[in-house]
Short mmCIF file of N, CA and C in Angstrom, two decimals:
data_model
loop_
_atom_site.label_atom_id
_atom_site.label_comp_id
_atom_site.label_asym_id
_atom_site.label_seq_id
_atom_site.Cartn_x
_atom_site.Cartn_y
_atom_site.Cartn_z
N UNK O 71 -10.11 18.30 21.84
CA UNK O 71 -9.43 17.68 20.69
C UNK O 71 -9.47 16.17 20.86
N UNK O 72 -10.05 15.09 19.47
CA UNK O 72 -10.01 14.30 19.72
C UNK O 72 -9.80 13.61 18.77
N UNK O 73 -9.05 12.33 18.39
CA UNK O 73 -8.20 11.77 17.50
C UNK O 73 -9.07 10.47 17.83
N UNK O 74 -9.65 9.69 16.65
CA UNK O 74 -10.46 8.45 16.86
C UNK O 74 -9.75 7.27 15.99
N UNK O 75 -9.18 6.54 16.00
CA UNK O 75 -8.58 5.63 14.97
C UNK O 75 -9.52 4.48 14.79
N UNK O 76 -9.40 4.03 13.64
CA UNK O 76 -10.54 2.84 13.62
C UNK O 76 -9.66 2.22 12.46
N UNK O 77 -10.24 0.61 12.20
CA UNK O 77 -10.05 -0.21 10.80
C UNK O 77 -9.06 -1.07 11.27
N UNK O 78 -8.54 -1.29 12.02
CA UNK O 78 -7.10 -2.46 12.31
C UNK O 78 -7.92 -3.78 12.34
N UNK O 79 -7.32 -5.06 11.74
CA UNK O 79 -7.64 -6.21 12.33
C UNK O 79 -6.75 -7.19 11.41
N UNK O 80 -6.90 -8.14 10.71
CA UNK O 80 -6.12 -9.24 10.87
C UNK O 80 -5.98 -9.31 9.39
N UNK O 81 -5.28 -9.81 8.38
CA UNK O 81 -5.02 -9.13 7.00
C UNK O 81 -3.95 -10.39 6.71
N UNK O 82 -3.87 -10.84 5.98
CA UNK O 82 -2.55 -11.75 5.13
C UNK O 82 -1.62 -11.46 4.35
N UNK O 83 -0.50 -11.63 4.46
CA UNK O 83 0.95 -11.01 3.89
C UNK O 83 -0.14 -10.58 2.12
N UNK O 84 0.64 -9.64 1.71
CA UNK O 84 0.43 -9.03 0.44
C UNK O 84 -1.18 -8.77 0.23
N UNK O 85 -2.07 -8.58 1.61
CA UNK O 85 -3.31 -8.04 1.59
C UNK O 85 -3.06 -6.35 1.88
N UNK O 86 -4.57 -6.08 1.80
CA UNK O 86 -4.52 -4.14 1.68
C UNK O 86 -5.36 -4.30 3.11
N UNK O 87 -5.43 -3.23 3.44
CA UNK O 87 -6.01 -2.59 4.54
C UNK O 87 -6.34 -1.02 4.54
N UNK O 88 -7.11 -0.62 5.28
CA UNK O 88 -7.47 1.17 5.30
C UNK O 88 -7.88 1.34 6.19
N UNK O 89 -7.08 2.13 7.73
CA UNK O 89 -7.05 2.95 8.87
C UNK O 89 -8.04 4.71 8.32
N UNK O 90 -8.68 4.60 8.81
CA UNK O 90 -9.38 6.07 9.51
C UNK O 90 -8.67 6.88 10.67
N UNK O 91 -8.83 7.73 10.85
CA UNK O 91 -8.66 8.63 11.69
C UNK O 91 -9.82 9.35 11.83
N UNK O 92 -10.71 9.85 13.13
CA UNK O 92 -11.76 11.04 12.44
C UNK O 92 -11.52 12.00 13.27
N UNK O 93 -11.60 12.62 13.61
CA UNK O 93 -10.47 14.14 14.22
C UNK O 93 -11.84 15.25 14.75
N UNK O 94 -11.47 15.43 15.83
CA UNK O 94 -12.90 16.66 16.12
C UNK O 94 -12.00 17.76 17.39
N UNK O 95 -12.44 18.62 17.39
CA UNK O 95 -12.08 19.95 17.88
C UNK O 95 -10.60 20.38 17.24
N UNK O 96 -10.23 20.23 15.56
CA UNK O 96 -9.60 21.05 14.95
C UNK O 96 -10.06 20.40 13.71
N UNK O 97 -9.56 21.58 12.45
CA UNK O 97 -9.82 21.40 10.98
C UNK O 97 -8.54 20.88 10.69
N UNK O 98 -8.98 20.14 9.43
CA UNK O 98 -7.86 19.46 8.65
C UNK O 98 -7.20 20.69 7.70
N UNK O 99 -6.56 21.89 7.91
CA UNK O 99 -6.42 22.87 7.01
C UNK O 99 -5.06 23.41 7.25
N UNK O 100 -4.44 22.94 8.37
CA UNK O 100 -3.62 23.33 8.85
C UNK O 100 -2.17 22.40 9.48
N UNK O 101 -2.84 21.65 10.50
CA UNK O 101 -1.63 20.92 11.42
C UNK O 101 -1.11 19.38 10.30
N UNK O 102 -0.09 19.31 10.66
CA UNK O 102 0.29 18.23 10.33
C UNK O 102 -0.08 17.05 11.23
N UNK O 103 -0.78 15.85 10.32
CA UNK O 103 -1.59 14.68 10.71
C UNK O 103 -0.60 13.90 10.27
N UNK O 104 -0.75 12.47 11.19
CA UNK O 104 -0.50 11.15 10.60
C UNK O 104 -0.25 10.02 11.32
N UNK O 105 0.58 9.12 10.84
CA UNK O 105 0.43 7.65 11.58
C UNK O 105 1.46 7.54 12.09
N UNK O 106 1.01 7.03 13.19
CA UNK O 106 2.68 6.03 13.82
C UNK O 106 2.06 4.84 13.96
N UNK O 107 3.65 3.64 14.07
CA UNK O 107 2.88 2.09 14.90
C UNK O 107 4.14 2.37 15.60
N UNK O 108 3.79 0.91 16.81
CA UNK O 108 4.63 0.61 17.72
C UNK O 108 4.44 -0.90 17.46
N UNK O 109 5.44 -2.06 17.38
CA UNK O 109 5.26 -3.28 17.02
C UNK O 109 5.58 -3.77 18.80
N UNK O 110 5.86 -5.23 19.09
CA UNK O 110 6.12 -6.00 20.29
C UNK O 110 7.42 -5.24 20.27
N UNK O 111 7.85 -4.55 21.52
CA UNK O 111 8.89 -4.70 21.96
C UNK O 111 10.30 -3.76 21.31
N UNK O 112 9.52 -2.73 20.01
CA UNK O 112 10.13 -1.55 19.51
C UNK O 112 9.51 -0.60 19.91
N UNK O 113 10.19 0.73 19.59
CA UNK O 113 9.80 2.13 19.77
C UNK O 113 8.82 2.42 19.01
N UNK O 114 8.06 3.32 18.97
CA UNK O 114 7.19 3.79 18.21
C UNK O 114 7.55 4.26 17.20
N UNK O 115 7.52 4.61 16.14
CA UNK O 115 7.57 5.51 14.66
C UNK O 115 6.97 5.87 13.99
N UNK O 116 7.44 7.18 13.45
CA UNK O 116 6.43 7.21 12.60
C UNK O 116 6.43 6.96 10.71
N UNK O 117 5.25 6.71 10.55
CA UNK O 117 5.20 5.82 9.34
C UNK O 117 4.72 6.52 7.87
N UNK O 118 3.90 7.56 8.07
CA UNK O 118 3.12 8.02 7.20
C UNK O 118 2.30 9.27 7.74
N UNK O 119 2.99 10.59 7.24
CA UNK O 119 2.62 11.83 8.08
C UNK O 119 2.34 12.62 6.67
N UNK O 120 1.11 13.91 6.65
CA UNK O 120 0.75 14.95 6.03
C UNK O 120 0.19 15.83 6.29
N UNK O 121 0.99 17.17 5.91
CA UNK O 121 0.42 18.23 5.86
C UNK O 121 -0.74 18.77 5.13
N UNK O 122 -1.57 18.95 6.43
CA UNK O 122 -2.86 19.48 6.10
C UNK O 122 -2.44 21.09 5.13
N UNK O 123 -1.78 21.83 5.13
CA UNK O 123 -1.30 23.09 5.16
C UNK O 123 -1.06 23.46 3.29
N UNK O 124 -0.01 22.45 2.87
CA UNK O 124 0.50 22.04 1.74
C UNK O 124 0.06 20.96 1.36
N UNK O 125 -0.27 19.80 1.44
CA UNK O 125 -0.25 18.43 1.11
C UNK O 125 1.12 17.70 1.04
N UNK O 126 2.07 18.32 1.73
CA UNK O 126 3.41 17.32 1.86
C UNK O 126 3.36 16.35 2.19
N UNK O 127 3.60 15.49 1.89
CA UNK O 127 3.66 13.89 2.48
C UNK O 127 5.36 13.41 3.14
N UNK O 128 5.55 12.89 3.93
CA UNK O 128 6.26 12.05 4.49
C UNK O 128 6.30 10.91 4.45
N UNK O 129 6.96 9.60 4.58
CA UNK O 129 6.62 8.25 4.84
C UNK O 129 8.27 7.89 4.92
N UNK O 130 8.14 6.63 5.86
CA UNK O 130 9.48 6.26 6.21
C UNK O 130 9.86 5.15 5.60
N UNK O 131 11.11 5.43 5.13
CA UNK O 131 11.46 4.26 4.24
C UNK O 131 11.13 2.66 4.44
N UNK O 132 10.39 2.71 5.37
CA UNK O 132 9.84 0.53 5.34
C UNK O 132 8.59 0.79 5.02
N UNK O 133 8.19 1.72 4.30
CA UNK O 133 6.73 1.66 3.94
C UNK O 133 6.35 2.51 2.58
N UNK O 134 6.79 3.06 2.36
CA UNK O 134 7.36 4.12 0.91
C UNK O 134 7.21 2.90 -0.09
N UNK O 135 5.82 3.41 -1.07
CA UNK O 135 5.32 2.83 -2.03
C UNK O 135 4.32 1.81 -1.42
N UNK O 136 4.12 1.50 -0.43
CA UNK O 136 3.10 1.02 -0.07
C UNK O 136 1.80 1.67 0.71
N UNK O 137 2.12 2.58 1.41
CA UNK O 137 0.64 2.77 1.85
C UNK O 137 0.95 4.45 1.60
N UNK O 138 -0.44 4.96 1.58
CA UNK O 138 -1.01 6.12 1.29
C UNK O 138 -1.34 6.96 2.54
N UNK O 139 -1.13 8.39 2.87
CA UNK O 139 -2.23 8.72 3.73
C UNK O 139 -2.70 9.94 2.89
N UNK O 140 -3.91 9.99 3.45
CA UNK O 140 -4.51 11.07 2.48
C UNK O 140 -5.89 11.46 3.89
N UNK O 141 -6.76 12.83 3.26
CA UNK O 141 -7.63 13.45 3.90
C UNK O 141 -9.01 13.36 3.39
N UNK O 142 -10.11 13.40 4.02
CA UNK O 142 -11.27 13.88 3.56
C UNK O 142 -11.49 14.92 4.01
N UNK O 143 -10.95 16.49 3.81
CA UNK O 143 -11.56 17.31 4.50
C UNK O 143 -13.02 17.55 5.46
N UNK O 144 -14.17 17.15 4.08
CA UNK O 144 -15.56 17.32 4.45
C UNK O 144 -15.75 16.34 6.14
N UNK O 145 -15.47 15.44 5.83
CA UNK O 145 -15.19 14.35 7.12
C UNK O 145 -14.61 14.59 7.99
N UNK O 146 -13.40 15.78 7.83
CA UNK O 146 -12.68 15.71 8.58
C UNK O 146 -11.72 14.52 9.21
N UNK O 147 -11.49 13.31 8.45
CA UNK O 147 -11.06 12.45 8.51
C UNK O 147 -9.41 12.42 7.92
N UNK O 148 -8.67 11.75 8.26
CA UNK O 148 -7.32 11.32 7.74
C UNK O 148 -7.47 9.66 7.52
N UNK O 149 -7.07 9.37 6.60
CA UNK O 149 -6.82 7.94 6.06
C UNK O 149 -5.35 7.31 6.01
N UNK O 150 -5.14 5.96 6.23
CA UNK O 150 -4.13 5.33 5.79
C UNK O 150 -3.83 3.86 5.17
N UNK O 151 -3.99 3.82 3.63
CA UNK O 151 -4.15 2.98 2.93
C UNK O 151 -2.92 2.06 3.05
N UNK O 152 -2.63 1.09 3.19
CA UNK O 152 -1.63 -0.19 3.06
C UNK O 152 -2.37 -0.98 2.34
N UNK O 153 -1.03 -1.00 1.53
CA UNK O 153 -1.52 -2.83 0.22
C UNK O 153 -0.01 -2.87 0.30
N UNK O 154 0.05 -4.53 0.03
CA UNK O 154 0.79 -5.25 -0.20
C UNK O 154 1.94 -5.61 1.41
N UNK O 155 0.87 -5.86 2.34
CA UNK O 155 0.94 -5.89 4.09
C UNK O 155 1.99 -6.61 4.52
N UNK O 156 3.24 -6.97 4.97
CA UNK O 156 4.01 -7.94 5.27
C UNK O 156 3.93 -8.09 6.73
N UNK O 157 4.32 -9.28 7.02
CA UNK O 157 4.31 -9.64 8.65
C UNK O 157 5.15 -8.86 9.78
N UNK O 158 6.08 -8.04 9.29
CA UNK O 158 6.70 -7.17 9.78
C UNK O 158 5.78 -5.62 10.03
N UNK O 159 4.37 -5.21 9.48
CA UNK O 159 3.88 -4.34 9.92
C UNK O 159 3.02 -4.29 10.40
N UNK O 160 2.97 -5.63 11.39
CA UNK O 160 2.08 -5.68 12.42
C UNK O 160 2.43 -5.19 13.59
N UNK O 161 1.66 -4.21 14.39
CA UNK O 161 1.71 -3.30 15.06
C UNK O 161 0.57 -2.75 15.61
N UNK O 162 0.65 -1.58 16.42
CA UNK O 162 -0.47 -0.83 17.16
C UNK O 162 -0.54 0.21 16.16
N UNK O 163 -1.19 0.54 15.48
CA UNK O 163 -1.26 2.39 14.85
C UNK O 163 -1.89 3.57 15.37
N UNK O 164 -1.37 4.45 15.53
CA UNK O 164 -1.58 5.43 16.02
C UNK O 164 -2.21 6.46 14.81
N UNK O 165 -3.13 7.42 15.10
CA UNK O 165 -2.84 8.64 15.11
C UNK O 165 -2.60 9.58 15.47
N UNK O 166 -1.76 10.54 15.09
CA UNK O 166 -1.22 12.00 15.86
C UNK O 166 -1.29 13.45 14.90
N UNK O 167 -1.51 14.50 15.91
CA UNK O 167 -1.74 15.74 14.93
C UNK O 167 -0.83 16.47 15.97
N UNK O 168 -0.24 17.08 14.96
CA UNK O 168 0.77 18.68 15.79
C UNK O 168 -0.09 19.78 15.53
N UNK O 169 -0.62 20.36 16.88
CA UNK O 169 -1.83 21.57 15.76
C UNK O 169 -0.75 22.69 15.52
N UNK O 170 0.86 22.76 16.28
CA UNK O 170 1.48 24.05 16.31
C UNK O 170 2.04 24.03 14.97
N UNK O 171 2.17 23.37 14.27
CA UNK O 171 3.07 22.94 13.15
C UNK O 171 2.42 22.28 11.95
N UNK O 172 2.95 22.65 10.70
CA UNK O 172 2.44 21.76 9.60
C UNK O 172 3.54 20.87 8.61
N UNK O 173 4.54 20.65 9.18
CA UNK O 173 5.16 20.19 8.38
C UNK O 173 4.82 18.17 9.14
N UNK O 174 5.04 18.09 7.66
CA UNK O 174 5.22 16.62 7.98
C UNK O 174 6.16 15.40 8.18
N UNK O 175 7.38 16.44 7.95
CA UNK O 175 8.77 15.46 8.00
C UNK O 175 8.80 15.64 9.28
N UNK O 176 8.75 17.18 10.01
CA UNK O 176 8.77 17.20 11.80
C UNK O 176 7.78 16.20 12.48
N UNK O 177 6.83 16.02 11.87
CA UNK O 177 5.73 15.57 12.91
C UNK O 177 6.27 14.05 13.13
N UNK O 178 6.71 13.36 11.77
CA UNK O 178 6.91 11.57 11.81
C UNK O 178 7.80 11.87 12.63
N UNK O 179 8.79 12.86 12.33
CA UNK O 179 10.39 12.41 13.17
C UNK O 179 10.00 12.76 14.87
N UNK O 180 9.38 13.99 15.01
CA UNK O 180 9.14 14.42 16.25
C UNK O 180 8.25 14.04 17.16
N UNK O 181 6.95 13.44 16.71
CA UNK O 181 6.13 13.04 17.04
C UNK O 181 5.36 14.39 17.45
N UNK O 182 3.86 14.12 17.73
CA UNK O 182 3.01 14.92 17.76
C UNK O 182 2.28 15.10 18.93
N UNK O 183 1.59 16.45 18.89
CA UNK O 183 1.52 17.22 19.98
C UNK O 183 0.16 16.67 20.86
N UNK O 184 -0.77 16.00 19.74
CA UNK O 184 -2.06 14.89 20.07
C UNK O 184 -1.92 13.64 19.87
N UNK O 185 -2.55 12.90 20.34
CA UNK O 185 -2.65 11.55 19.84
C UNK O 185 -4.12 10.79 20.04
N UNK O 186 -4.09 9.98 19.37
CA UNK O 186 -5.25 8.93 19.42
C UNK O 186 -5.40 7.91 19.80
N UNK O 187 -6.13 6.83 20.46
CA UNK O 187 -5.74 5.68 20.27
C UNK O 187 -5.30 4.77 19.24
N UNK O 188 -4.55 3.71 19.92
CA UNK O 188 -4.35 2.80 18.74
C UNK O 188 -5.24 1.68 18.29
N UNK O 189 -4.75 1.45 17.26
CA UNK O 189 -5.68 0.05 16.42
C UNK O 189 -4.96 -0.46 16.03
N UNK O 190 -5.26 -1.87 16.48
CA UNK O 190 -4.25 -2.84 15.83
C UNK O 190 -3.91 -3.75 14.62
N UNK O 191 -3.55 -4.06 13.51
CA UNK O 191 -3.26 -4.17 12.77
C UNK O 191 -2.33 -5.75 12.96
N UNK O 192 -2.57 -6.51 12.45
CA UNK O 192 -2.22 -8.05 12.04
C UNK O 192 -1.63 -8.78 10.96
N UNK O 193 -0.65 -8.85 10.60
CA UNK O 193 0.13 -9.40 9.24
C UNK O 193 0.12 -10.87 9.61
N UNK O 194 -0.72 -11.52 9.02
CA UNK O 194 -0.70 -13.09 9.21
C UNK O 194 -0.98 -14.19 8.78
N UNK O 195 -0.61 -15.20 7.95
CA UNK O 195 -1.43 -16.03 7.15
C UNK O 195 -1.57 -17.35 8.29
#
């Protein structure tokens, strides 16, 4: 199982950005996928989680209405769209998949059973 994150780099307050995930030794059909960051010197959280299973979405209230996550099955990929970037969501991002589970409110709150590396992400003018 392997969780690949890509797309972080350096972005200006009220710019967009789009994180990848590309995911190999499980299908997107099932576990609940998604993002966490960890900023300087906070805990990790999670930010933007979905069920492969249902399409439930999660997202935590400092980011709700701003970024998207969504799937490419065929790719096997998970995405995470941010527009409108503030200097406060600069951070490491993660991805994580629970393969035991599909819900997505458990996975942000609980964190997940895989992970990926992170990519970093830059709010900065």
């Amino acid at each position: 199982v392997q969780l690949q994150a890509s797309g972080g780099g350096l972005v200006q307050p009220g710019g967009s950005l789009r994180l990848s995930c590309a995911v190999t030794g499980f299908t997107l059909n099932r576990p609940a996928i998604g993002w966490f960051r960890q900023a300087p010197g906070k805990k990790r959280e999670g930010v933007s989680c979905l069920s492969t299973l249902n399409d439930i979405t999660h997202y935590s209230d400092s980011v709700k209405g701003r970024f998207t996550v969504s799937r490419d099955t065929a790719k096997n990929t998970v995405y995470l769209s941010m527009d409108n970037l503030r200097p406060e969501d600069t951070a490491v991002y993660y991805c994580g998949a629970d393969l035991g589970h599909s819900s997505s409110y458990a996975l942000c709150n609980n964190g997940p059973s895989e992970w990926g590396q992170g990519t970093l992400v830059t709010v900065s003018s």
